[in-house]
PDB file of C-alpha atoms in Angstrom:
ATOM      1  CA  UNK A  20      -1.519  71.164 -37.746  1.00  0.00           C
ATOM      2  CA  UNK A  21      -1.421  72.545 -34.253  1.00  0.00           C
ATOM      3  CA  UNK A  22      -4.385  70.291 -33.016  1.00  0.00           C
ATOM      4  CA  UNK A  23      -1.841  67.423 -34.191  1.00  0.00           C
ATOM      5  CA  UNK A  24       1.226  68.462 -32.597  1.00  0.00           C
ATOM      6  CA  UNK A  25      -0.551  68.466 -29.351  1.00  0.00           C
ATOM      7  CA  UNK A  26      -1.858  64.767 -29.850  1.00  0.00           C
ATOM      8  CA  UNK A  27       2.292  63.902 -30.792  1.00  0.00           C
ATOM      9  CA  UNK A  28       3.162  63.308 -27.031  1.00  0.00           C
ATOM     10  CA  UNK A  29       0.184  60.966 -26.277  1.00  0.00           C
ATOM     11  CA  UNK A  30       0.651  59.016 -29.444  1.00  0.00           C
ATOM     12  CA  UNK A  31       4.688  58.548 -28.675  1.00  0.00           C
ATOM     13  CA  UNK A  32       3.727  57.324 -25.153  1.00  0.00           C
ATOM     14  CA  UNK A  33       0.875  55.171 -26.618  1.00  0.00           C
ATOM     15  CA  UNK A  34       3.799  53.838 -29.435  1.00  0.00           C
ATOM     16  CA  UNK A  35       5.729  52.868 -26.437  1.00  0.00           C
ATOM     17  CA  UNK A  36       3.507  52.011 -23.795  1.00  0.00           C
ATOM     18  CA  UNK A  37       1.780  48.916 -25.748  1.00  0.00           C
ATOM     19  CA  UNK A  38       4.719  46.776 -26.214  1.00  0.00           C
ATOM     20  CA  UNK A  39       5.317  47.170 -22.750  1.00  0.00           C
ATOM     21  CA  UNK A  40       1.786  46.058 -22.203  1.00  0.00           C
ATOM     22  CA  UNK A  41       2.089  43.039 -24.746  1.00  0.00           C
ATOM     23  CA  UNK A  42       4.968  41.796 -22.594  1.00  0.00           C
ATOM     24  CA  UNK A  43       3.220  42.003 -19.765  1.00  0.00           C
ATOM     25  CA  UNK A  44       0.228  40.447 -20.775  1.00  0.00           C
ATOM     26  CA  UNK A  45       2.224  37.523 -22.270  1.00  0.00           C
ATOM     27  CA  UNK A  46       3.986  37.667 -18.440  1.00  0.00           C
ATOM     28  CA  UNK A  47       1.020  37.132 -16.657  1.00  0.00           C
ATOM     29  CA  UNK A  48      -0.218  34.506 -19.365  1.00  0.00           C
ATOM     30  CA  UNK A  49       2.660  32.370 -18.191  1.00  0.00           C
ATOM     31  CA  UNK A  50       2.537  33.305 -15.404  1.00  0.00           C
ATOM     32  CA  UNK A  51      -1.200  32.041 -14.634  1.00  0.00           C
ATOM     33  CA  UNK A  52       0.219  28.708 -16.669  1.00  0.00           C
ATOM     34  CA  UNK A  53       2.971  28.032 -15.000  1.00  0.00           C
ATOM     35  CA  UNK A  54       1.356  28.125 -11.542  1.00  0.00           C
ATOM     36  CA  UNK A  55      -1.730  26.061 -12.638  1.00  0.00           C
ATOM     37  CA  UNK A  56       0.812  23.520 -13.966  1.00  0.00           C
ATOM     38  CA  UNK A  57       2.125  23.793 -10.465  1.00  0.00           C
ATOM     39  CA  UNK A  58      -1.390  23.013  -9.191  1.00  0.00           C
ATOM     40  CA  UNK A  59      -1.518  19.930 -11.096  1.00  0.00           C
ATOM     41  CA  UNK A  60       1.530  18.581 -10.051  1.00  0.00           C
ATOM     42  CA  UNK A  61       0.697  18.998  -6.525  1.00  0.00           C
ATOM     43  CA  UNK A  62      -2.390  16.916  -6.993  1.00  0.00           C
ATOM     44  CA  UNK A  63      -0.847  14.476  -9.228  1.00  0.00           C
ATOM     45  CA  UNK A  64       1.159  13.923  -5.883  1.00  0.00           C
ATOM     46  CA  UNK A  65      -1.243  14.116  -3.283  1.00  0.00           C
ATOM     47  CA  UNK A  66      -3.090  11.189  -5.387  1.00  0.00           C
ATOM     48  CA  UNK A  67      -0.100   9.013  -5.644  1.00  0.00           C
ATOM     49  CA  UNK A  68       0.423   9.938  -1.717  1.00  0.00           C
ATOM     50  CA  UNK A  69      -3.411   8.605  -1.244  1.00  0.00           C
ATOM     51  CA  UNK A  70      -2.731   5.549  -3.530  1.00  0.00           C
ATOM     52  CA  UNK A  71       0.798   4.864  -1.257  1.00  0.00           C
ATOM     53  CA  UNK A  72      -1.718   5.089   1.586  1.00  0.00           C
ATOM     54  CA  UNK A  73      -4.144   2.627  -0.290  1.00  0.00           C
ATOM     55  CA  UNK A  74      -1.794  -0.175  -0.786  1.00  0.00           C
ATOM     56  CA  UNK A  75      -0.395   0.013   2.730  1.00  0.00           C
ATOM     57  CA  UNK A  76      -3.085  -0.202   4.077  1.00  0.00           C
ATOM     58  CA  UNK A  77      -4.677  -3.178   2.331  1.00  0.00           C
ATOM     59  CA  UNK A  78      -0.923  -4.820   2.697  1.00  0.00           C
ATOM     60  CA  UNK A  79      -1.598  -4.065   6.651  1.00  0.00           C
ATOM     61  CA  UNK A  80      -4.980  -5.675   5.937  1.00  0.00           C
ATOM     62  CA  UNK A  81      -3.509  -8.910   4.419  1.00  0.00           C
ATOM     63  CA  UNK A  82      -0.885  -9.529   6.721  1.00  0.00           C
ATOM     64  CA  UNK A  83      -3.310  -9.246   9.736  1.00  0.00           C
ATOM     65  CA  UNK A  84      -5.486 -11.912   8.018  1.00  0.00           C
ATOM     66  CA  UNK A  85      -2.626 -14.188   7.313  1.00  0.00           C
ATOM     67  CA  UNK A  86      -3.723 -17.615   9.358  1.00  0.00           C
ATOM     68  CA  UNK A  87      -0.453 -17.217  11.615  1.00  0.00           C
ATOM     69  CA  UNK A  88      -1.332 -13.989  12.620  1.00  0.00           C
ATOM     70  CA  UNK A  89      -5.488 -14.791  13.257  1.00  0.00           C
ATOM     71  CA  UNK A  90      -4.808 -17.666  15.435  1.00  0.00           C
ATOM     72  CA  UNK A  91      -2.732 -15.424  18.034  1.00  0.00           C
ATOM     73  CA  UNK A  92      -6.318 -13.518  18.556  1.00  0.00           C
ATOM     74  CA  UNK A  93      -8.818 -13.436  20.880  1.00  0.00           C
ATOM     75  CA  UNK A  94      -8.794 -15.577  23.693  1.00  0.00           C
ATOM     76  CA  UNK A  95      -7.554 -18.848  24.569  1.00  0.00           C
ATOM     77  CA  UNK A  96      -9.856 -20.301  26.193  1.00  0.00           C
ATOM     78  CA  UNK A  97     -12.438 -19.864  24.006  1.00  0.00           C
ATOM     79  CA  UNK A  98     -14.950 -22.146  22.500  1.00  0.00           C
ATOM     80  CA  UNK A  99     -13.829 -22.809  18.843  1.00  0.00           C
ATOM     81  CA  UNK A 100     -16.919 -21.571  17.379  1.00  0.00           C
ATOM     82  CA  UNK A 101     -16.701 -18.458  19.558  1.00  0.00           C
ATOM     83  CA  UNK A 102     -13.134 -18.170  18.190  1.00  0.00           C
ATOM     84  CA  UNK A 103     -14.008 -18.418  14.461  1.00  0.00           C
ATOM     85  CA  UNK A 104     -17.017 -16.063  14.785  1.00  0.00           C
ATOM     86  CA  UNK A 105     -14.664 -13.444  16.475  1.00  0.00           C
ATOM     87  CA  UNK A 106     -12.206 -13.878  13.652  1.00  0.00           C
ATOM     88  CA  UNK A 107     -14.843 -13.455  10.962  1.00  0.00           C
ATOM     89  CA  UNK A 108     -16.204 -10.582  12.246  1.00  0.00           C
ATOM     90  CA  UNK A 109     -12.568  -9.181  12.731  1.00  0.00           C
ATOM     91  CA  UNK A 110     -11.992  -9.792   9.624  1.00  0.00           C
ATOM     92  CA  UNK A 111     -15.371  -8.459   7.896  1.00  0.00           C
ATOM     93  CA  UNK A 112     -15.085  -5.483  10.378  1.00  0.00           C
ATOM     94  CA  UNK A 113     -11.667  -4.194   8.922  1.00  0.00           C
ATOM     95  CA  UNK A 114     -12.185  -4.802   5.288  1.00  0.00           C
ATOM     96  CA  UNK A 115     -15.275  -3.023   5.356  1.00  0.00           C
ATOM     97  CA  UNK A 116     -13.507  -0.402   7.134  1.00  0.00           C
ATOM     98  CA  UNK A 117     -11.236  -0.248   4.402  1.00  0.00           C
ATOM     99  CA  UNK A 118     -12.986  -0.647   1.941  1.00  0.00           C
ATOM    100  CA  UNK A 119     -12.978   2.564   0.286  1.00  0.00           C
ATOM    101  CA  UNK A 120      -9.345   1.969   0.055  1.00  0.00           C
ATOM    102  CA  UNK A 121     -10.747   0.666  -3.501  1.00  0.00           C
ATOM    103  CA  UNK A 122     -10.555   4.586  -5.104  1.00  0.00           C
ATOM    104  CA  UNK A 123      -7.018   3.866  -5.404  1.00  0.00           C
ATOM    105  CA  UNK A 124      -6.126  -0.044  -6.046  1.00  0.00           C
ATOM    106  CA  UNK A 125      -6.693  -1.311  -9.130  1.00  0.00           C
ATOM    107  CA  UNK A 126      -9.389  -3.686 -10.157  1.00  0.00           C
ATOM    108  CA  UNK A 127      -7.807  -6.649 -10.912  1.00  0.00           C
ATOM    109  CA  UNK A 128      -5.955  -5.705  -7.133  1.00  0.00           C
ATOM    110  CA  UNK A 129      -9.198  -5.219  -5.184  1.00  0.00           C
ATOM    111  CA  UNK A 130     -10.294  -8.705  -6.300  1.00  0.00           C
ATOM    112  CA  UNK A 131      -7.677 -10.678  -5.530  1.00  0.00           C
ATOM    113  CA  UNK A 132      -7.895  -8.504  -1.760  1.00  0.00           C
ATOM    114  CA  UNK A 133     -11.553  -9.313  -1.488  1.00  0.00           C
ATOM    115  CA  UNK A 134     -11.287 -13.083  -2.667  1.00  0.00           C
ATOM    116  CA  UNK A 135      -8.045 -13.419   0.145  1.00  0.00           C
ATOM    117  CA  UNK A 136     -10.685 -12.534   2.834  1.00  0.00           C
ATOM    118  CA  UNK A 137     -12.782 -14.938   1.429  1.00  0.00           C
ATOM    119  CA  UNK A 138     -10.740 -17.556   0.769  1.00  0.00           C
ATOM    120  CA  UNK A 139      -9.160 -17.022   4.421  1.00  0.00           C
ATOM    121  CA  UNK A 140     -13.147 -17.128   6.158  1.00  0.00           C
ATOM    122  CA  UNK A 141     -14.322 -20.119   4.121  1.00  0.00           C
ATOM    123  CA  UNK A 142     -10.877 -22.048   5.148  1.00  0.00           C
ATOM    124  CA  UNK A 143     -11.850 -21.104   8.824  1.00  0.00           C
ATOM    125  CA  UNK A 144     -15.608 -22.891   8.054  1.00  0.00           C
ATOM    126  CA  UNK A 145     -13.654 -25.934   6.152  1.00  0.00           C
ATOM    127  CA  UNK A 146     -11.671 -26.859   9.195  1.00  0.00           C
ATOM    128  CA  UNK A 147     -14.435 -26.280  11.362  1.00  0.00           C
ATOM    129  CA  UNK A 148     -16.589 -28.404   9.742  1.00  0.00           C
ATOM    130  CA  UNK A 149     -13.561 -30.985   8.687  1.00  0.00           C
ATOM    131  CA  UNK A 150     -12.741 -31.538  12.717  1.00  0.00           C
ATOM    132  CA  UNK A 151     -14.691 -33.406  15.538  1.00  0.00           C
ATOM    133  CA  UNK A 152     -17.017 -31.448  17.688  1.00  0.00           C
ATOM    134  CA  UNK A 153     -14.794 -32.207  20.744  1.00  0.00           C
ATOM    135  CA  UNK A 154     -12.044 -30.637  19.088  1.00  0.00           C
ATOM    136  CA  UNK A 155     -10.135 -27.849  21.472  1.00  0.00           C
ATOM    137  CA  UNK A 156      -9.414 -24.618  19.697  1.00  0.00           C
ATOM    138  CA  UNK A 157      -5.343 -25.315  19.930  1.00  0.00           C
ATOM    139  CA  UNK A 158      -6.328 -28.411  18.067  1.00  0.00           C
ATOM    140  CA  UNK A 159      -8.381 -26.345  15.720  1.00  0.00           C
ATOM    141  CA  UNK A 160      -5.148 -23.415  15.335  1.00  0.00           C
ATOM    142  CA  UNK A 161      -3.038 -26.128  14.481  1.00  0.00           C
ATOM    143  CA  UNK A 162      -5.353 -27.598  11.717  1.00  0.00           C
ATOM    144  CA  UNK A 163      -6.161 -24.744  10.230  1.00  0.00           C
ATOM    145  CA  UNK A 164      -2.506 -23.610  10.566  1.00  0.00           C
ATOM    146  CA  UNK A 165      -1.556 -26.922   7.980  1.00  0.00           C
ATOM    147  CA  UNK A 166      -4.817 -26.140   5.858  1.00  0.00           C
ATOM    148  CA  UNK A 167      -3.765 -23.004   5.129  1.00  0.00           C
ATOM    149  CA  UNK A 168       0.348 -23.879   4.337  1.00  0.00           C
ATOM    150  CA  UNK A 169      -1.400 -27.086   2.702  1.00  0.00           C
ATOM    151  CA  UNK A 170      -2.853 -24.600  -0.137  1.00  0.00           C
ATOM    152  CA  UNK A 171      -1.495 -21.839  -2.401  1.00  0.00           C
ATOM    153  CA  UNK A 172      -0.338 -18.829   0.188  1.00  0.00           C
ATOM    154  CA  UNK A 173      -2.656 -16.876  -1.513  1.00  0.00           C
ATOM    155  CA  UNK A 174      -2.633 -13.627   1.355  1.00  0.00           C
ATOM    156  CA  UNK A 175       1.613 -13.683   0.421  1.00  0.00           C
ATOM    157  CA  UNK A 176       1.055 -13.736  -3.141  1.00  0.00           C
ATOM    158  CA  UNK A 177      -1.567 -11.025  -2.835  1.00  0.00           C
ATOM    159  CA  UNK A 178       0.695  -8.799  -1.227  1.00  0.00           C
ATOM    160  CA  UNK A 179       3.302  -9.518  -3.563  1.00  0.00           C
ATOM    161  CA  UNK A 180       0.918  -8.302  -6.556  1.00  0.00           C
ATOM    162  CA  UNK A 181       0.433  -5.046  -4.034  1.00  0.00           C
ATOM    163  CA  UNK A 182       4.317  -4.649  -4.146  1.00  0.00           C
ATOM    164  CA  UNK A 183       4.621  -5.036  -7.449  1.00  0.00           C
ATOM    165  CA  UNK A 184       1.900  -2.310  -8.389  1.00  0.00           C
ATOM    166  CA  UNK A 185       3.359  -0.056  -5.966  1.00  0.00           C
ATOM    167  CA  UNK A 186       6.734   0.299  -7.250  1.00  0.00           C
ATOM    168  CA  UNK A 187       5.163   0.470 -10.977  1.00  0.00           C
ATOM    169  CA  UNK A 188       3.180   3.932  -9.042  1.00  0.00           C
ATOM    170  CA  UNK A 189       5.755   5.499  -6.832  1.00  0.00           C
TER     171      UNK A 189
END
């Protein structure tokens, strides 16, 4: 009975150290949960700051390919052929340059990006082809000025889709 009594002191502290060390393990459980919860929330936001980033950028990208922005480029007294190989390779240039901008737009939004560049290049060959070879490249702005308003403003209704997805993200 004596070995016992000596053991009684250890075995009260043990009684009353492990539900101190229950709590804390179930602290620092929740603790570790709580900050990787905070972890995911701060990349949750980074990605809808990337995708922000995305869709300004491609609305920059549109509005710089709008027709009544392309015809203030370059200069004027170039030859029009000069002109619309400038403008195409412009244009190619920056949406390659962009083009991993497509990690964060939507599908269905990437296409309708990538056929406004083409849409906007192959109206550029259309007018070219639809005018006289004498044809002076203020002539040629103005043509392909009332092409373009002639059809569907597809580069405005593009960047209206962009707008649209945007608010549905932020």
């Amino acid at each position: 009975m004596t070995g016992l009594t000596e053991y009684l002191p250890y075995a009260f502290a043990l009684i009353i150290a492990i539900p101190f060390l229950v709590l804390l393990r179930q602290f620092v459980y929740s603790y570790i949960n709580l900050k990787n919860q905070e972890l995911k929330l701060l990349g949750v936001k980074s990605n809808s700051e990337n995708k922000t980033h995305s869709y300004e950028r491609m609305t920059l990208f549109l509005d710089r390919i709008k027709p009544s922005n392309l015809i203030q480029k370059f200069d004027k007294d170039l030859a029009v052929h000069e002109f619309i190989y400038l403008t195409e390779r412009s244009i190619t240039e920056e949406f390659e340059y962009n083009a991993s901008q497509q990690l964060y737009i939507t599908k269905n939004s990437w296409k309708n990006i990538a056929d406004s560049k083409t849409a906007v290049i192959e109206l550029l060959h259309k007018t070219y082809s639809s005018m006289s070879d004498n044809a002076t490249l203020s002539d040629f702005k103005t043509v392909f000025l009332m092409n373009y308003m002639g059809e569907n403003d597809y580069v405005s209704e593009t960047i209206e889709d962009l707008r649209k997805e945007i608010i549905l993200i932020a």
